[in-house]
mmCIF file of C-alpha atoms and ligand atoms in Angstrom:
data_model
loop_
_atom_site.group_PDB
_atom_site.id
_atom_site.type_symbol
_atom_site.label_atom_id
_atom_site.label_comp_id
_atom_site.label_asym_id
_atom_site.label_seq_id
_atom_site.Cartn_x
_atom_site.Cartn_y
_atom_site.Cartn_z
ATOM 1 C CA UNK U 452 0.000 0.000 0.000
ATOM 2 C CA UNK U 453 1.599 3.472 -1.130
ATOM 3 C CA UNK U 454 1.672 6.072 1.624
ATOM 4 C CA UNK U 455 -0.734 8.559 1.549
ATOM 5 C CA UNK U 456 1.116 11.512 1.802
ATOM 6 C CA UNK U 457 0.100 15.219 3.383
ATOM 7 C CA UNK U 458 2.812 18.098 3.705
ATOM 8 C CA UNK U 459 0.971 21.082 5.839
ATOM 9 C CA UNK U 460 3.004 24.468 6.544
ATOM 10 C CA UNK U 461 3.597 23.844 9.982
ATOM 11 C CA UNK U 462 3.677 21.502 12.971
ATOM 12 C CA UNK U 463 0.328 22.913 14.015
ATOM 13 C CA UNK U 464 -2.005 22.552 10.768
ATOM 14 C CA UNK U 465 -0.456 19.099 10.978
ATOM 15 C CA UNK U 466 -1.679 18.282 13.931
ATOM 16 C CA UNK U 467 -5.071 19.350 12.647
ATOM 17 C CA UNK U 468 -4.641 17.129 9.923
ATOM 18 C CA UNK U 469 -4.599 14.225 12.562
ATOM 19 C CA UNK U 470 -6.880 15.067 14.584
ATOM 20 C CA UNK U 471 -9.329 15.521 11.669
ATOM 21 C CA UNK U 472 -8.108 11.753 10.477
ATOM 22 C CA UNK U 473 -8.222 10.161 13.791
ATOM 23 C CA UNK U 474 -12.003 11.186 14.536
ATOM 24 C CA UNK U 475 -12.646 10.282 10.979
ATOM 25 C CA UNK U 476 -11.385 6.730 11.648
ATOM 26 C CA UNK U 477 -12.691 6.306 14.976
ATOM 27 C CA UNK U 478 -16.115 7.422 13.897
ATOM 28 C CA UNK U 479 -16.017 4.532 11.371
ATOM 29 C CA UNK U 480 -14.640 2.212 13.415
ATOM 30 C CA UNK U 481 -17.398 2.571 16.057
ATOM 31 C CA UNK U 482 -20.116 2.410 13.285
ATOM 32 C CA UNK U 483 -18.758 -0.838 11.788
ATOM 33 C CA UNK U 484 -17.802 -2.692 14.801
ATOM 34 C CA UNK U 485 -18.615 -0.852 17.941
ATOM 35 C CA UNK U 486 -15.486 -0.336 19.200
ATOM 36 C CA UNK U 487 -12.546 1.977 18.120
ATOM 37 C CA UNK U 488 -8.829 0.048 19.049
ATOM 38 C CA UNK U 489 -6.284 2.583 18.774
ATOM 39 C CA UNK U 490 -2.844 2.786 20.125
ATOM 40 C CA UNK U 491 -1.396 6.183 20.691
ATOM 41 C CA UNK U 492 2.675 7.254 20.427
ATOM 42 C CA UNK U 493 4.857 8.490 22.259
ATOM 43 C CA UNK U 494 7.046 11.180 22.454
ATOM 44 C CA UNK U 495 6.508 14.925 21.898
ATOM 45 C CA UNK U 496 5.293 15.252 18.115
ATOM 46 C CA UNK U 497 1.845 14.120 19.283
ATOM 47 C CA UNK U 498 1.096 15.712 22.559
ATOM 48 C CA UNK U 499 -0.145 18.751 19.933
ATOM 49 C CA UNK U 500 -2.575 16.723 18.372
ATOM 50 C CA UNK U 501 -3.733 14.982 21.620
ATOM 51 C CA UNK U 502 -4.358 18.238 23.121
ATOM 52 C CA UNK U 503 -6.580 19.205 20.037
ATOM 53 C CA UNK U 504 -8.272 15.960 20.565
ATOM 54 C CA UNK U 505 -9.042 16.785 23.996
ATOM 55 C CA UNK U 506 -11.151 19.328 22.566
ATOM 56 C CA UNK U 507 -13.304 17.406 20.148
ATOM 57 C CA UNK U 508 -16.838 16.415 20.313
ATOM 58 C CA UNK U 509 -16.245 13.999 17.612
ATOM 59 C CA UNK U 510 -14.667 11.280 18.352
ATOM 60 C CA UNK U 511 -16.483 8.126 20.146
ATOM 61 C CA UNK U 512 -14.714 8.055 23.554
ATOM 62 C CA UNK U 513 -17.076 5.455 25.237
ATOM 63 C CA UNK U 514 -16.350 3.192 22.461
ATOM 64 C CA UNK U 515 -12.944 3.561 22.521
ATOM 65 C CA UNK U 516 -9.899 1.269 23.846
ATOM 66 C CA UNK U 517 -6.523 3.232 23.778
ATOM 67 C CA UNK U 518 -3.014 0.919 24.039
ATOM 68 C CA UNK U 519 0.246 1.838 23.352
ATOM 69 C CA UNK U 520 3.013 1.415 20.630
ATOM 70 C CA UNK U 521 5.285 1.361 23.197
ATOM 71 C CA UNK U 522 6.276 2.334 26.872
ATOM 72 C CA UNK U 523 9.422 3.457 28.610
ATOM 73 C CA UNK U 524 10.382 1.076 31.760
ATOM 74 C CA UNK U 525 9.473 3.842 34.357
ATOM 75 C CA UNK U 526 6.473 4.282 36.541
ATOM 76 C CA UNK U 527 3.531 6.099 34.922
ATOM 77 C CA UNK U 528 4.020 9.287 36.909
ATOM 78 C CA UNK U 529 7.745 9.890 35.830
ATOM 79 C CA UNK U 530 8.235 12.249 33.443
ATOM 80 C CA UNK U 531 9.069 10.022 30.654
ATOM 81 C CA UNK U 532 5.864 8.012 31.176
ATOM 82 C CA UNK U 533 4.224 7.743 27.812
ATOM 83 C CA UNK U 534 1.335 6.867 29.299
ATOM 84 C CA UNK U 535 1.740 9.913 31.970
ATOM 85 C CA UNK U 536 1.702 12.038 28.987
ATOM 86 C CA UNK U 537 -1.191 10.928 27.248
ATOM 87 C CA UNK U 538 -3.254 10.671 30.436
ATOM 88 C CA UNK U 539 -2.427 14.558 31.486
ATOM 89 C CA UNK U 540 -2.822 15.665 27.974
ATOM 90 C CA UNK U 541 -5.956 13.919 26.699
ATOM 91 C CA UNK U 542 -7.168 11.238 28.853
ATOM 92 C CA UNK U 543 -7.235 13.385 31.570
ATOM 93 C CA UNK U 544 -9.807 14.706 29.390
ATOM 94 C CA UNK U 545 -12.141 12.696 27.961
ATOM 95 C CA UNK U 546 -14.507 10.184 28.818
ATOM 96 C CA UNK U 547 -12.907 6.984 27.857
ATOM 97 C CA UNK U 548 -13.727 4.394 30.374
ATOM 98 C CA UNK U 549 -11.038 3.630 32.866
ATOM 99 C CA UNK U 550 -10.908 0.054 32.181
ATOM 100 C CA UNK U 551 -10.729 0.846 28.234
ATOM 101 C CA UNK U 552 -7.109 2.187 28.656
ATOM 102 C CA UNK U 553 -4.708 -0.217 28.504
ATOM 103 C CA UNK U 554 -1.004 1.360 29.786
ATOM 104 C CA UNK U 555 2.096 -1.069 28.950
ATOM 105 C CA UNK U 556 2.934 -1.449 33.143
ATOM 106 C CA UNK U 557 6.562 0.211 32.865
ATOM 107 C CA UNK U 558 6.921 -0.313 36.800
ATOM 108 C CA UNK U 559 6.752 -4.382 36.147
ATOM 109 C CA UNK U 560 9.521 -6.485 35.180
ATOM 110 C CA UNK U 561 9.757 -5.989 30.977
ATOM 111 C CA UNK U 562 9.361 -9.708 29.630
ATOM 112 C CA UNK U 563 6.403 -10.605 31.733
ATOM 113 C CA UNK U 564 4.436 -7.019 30.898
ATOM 114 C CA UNK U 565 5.412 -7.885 27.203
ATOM 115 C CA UNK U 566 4.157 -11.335 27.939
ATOM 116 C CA UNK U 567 1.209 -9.627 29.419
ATOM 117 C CA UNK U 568 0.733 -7.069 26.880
ATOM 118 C CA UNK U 569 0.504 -9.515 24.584
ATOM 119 C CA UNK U 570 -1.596 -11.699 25.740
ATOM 120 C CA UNK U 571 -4.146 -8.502 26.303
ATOM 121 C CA UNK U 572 -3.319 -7.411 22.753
ATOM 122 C CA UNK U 573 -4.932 -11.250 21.904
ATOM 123 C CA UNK U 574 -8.171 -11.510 23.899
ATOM 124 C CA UNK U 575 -8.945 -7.716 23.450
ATOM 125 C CA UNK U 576 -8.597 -7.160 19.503
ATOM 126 C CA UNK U 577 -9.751 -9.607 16.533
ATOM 127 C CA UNK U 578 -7.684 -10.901 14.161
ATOM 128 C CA UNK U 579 -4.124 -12.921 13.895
ATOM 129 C CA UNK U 580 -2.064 -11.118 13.956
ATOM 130 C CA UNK U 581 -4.469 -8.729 16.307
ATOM 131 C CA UNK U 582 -5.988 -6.243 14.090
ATOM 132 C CA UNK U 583 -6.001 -2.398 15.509
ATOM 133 C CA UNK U 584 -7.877 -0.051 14.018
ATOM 134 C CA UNK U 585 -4.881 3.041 14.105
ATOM 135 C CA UNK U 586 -1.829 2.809 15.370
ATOM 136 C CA UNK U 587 -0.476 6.049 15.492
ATOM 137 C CA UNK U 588 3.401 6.657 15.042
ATOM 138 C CA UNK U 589 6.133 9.202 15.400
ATOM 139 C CA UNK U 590 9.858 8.656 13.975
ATOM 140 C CA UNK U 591 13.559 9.297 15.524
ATOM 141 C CA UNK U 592 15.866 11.364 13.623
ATOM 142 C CA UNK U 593 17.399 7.493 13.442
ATOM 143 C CA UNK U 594 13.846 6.242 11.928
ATOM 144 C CA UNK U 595 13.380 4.241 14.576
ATOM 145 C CA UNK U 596 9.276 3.642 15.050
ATOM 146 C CA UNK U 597 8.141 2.614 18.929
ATOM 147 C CA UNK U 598 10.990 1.779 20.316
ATOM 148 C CA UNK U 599 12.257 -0.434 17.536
ATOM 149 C CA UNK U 600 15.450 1.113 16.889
ATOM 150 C CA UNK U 601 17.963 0.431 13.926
ATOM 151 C CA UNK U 602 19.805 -2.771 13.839
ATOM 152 C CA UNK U 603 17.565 -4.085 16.216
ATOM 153 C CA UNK U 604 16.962 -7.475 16.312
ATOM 154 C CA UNK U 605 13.091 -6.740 17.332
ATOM 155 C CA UNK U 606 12.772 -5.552 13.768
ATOM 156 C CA UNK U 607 12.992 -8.943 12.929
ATOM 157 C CA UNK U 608 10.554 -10.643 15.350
ATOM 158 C CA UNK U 609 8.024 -12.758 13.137
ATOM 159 C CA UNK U 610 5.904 -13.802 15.807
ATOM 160 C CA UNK U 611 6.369 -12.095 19.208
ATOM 161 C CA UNK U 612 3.131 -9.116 18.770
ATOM 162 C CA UNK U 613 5.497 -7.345 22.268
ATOM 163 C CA UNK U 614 8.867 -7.146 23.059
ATOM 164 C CA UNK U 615 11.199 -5.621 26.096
ATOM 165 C CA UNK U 616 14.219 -4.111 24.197
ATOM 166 C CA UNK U 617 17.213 -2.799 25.212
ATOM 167 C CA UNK U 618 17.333 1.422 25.948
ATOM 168 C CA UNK U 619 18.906 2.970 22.422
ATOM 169 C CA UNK U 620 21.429 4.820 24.486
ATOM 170 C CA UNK U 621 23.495 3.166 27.624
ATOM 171 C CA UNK U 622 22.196 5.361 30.080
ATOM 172 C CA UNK U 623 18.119 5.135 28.964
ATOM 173 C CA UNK U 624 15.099 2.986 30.705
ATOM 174 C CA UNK U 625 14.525 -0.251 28.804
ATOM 175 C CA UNK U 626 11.626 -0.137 26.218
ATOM 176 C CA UNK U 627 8.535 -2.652 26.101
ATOM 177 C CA UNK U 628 7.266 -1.768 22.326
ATOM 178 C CA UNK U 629 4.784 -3.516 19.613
ATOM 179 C CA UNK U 630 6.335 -5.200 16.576
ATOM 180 C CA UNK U 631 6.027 -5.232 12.713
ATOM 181 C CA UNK U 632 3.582 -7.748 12.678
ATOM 182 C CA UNK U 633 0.850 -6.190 14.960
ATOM 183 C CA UNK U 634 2.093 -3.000 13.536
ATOM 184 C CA UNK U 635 1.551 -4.103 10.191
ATOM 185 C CA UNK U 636 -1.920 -5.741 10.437
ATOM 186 C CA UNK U 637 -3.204 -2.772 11.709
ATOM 187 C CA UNK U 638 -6.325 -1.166 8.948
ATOM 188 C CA UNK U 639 -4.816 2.418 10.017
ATOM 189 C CA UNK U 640 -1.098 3.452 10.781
ATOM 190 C CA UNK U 641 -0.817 7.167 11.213
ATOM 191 C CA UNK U 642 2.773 8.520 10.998
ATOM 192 C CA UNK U 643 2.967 12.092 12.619
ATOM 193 C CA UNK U 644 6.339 13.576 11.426
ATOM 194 C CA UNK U 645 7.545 17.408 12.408
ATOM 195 C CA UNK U 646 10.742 19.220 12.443
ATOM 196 C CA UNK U 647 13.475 20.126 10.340
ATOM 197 C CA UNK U 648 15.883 16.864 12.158
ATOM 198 C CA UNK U 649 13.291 14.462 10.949
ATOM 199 C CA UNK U 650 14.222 15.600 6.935
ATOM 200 C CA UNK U 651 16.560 13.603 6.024
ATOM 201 C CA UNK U 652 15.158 10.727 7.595
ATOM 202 C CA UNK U 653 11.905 11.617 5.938
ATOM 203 C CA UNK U 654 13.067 11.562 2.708
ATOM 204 C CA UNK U 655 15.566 8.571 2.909
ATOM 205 C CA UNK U 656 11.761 6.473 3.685
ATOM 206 C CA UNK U 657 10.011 8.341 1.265
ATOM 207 C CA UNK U 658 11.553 8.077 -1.631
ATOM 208 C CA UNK U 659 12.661 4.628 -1.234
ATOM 209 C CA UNK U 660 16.387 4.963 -0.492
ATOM 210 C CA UNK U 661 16.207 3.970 3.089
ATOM 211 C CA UNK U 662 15.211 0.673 2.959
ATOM 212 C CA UNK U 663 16.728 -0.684 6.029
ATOM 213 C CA UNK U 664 15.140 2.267 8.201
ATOM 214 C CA UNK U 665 13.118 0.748 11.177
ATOM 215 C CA UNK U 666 10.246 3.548 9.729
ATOM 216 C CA UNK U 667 10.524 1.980 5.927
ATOM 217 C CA UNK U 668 9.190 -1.423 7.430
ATOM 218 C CA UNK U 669 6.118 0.207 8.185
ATOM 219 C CA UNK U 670 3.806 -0.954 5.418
ATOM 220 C CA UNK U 671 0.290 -2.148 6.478
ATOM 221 C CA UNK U 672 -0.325 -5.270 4.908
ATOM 222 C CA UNK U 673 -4.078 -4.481 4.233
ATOM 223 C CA UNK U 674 -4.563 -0.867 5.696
ATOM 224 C CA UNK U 675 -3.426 2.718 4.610
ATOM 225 C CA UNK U 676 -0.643 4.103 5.559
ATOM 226 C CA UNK U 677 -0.752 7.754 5.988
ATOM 227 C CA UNK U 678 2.319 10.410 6.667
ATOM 228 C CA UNK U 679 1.298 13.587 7.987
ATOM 229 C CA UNK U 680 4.193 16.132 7.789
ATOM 230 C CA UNK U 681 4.833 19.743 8.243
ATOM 231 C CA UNK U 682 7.263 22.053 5.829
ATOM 232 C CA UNK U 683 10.208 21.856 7.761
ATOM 233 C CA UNK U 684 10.174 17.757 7.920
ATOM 234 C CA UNK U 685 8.961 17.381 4.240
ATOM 235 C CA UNK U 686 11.822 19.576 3.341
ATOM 236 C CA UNK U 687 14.112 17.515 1.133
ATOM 237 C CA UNK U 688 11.269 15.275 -0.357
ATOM 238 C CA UNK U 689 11.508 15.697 -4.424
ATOM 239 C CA UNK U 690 9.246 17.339 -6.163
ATOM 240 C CA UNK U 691 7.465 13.844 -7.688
ATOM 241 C CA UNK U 692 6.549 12.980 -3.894
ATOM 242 C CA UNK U 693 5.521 16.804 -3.504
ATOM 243 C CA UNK U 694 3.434 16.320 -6.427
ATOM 244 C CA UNK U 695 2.114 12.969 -4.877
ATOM 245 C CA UNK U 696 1.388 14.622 -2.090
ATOM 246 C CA UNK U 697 -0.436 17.280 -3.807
ATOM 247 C CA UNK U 698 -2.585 15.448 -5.717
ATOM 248 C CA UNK U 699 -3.314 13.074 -2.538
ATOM 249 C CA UNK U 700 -4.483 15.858 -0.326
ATOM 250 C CA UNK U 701 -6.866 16.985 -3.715
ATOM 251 C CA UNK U 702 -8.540 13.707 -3.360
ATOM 252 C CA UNK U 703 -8.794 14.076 0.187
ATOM 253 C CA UNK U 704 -10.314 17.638 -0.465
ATOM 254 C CA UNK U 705 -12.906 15.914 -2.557
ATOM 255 C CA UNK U 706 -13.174 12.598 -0.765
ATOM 256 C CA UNK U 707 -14.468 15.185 2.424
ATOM 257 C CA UNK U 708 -16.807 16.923 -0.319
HETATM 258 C C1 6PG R 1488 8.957 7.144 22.279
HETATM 259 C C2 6PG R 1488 8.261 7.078 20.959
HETATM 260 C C3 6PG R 1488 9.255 7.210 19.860
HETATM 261 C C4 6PG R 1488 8.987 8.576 19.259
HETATM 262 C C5 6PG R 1488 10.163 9.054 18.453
HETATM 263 C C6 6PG R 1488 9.941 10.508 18.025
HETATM 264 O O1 6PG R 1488 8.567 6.445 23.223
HETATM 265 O O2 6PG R 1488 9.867 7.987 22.364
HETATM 266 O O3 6PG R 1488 7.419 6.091 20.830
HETATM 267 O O4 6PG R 1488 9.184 6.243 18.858
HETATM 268 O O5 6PG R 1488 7.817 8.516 18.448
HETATM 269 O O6 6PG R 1488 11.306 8.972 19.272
HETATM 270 O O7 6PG R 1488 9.906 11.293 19.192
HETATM 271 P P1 6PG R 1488 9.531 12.866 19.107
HETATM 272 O O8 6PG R 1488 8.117 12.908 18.638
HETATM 273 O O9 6PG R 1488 9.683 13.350 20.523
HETATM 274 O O10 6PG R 1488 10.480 13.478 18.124
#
């Protein structure tokens, strides 16, 4: 599936983008089959769009189950809790039943909450591998995705859906993250990109060079793949995926009406 591509001036309107495409899909979601399984990123390129979310009268909350991509190895009130984030920034928010959130324990020991993850991942979502309806992503100036990080040998996990990995620097919290397969079996995977670092990275998936870029083995098997990304990040794509992009965000325009 070719990535559907949308360049927006800035980090903001991007954001809007999302937000835009994540009620869309959760609206549809909840239609078809009741329930909405999404599972938010980490990191800072999405607290702008969860905060617009917050805001939103769209988006089916009580239908919704929220996991995660992945989870640093810290208690969920340290500061580099992605869960902590989420939940001051949007769940904090918004009605989704307590018991609908599902937070990757960073306090527990990381092969039995992957174990346990997993397992949740299986009786909670349909499908083998478990089919989500978004996952949403952001990307390391590296290209690592969740906290599958290049040259890992997670990338490579066939049948594990959660895995503890390693920290990417010496002196960082081990990561518990989701791997290709879930990743790729999802119907949605939402790639929210900003920043003038993320450029080269950007274009080395985008225009096919960077093959062996944790973020180039994103490719839903039978889902769209979107990449929402503002000037700054979209900044040395060539003008044939500029013109892509163009003439994806026409359809858009005229798929909305
Ligand atoms: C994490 C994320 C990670 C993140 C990228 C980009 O736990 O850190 O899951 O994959 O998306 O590192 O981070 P920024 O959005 O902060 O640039």
């Amino acid at each position: 599936m070719r990535p559907e591509i949308c360049v927006e001036p800035t980090a903001g309107r991007a954001a809007e983008v999302a937000a835009r495409l994540f009620a869309e899909i959760a609206q549809r979601a909840a239609d078809q089959r009741s329930r909405f399984l999404v599972a938010l990123s980490g990191g800072s390129s999405p607290l702008p769009l969860y905060a617009l979310l917050a805001e939103r009268e769209d988006v089916p909350w009580l239908h919704t189950y929220v996991f995660w991509g992945d989870e640093r190895c810290v208690p969920p009130g340290h500061p580099e809790s992605n869960f902590g984030a989420a939940r001051e920034v949007l769940l904090s928010q918004v009605p989704v039943p307590d018991a609908q959130v599902h937070r990757m324990r960073g306090e527990e020991a990381p092969d039995a909450e992957a174990t346990r993850y997993e397992r949740l991942l299986r009786d909670t979502a349909p499908g083998e591998p478990p089919r989500l309806d978004l996952i949403l992503l952001g990307m390391g100036a590296d290209g690592h995705v969740a906290s599958l990080f290049p040259g890992s040998g997670a990338l490579e996990e066939s049948k594990r859906l959660v895995l503890a990995v390693d920290p990417p620097r010496a002196d960082g919290h081990r990561r518990i993250t989701l791997t290709l397969p879930v990743i790729n079996a999802a119907r949605n995977v939402l790639f929210l990109v900003t920043g003038m670092g993320k450029a080269a990275v950007a274009a080395s998936v985008l225009e096919g060079s960077g093959l062996n870029v944790p973020a180039a083995r994103i490719r839903p098997e039978d889902g769209r793949l979107f990449w929402l990304l503002d000037e700054a990040a979209a900044s040395q794509l060539s003008d044939s995926v500029r013109r892509a992009a163009r003439r994806e965000q026409g359809t858009q325009t005229g798929r909305e009406g």
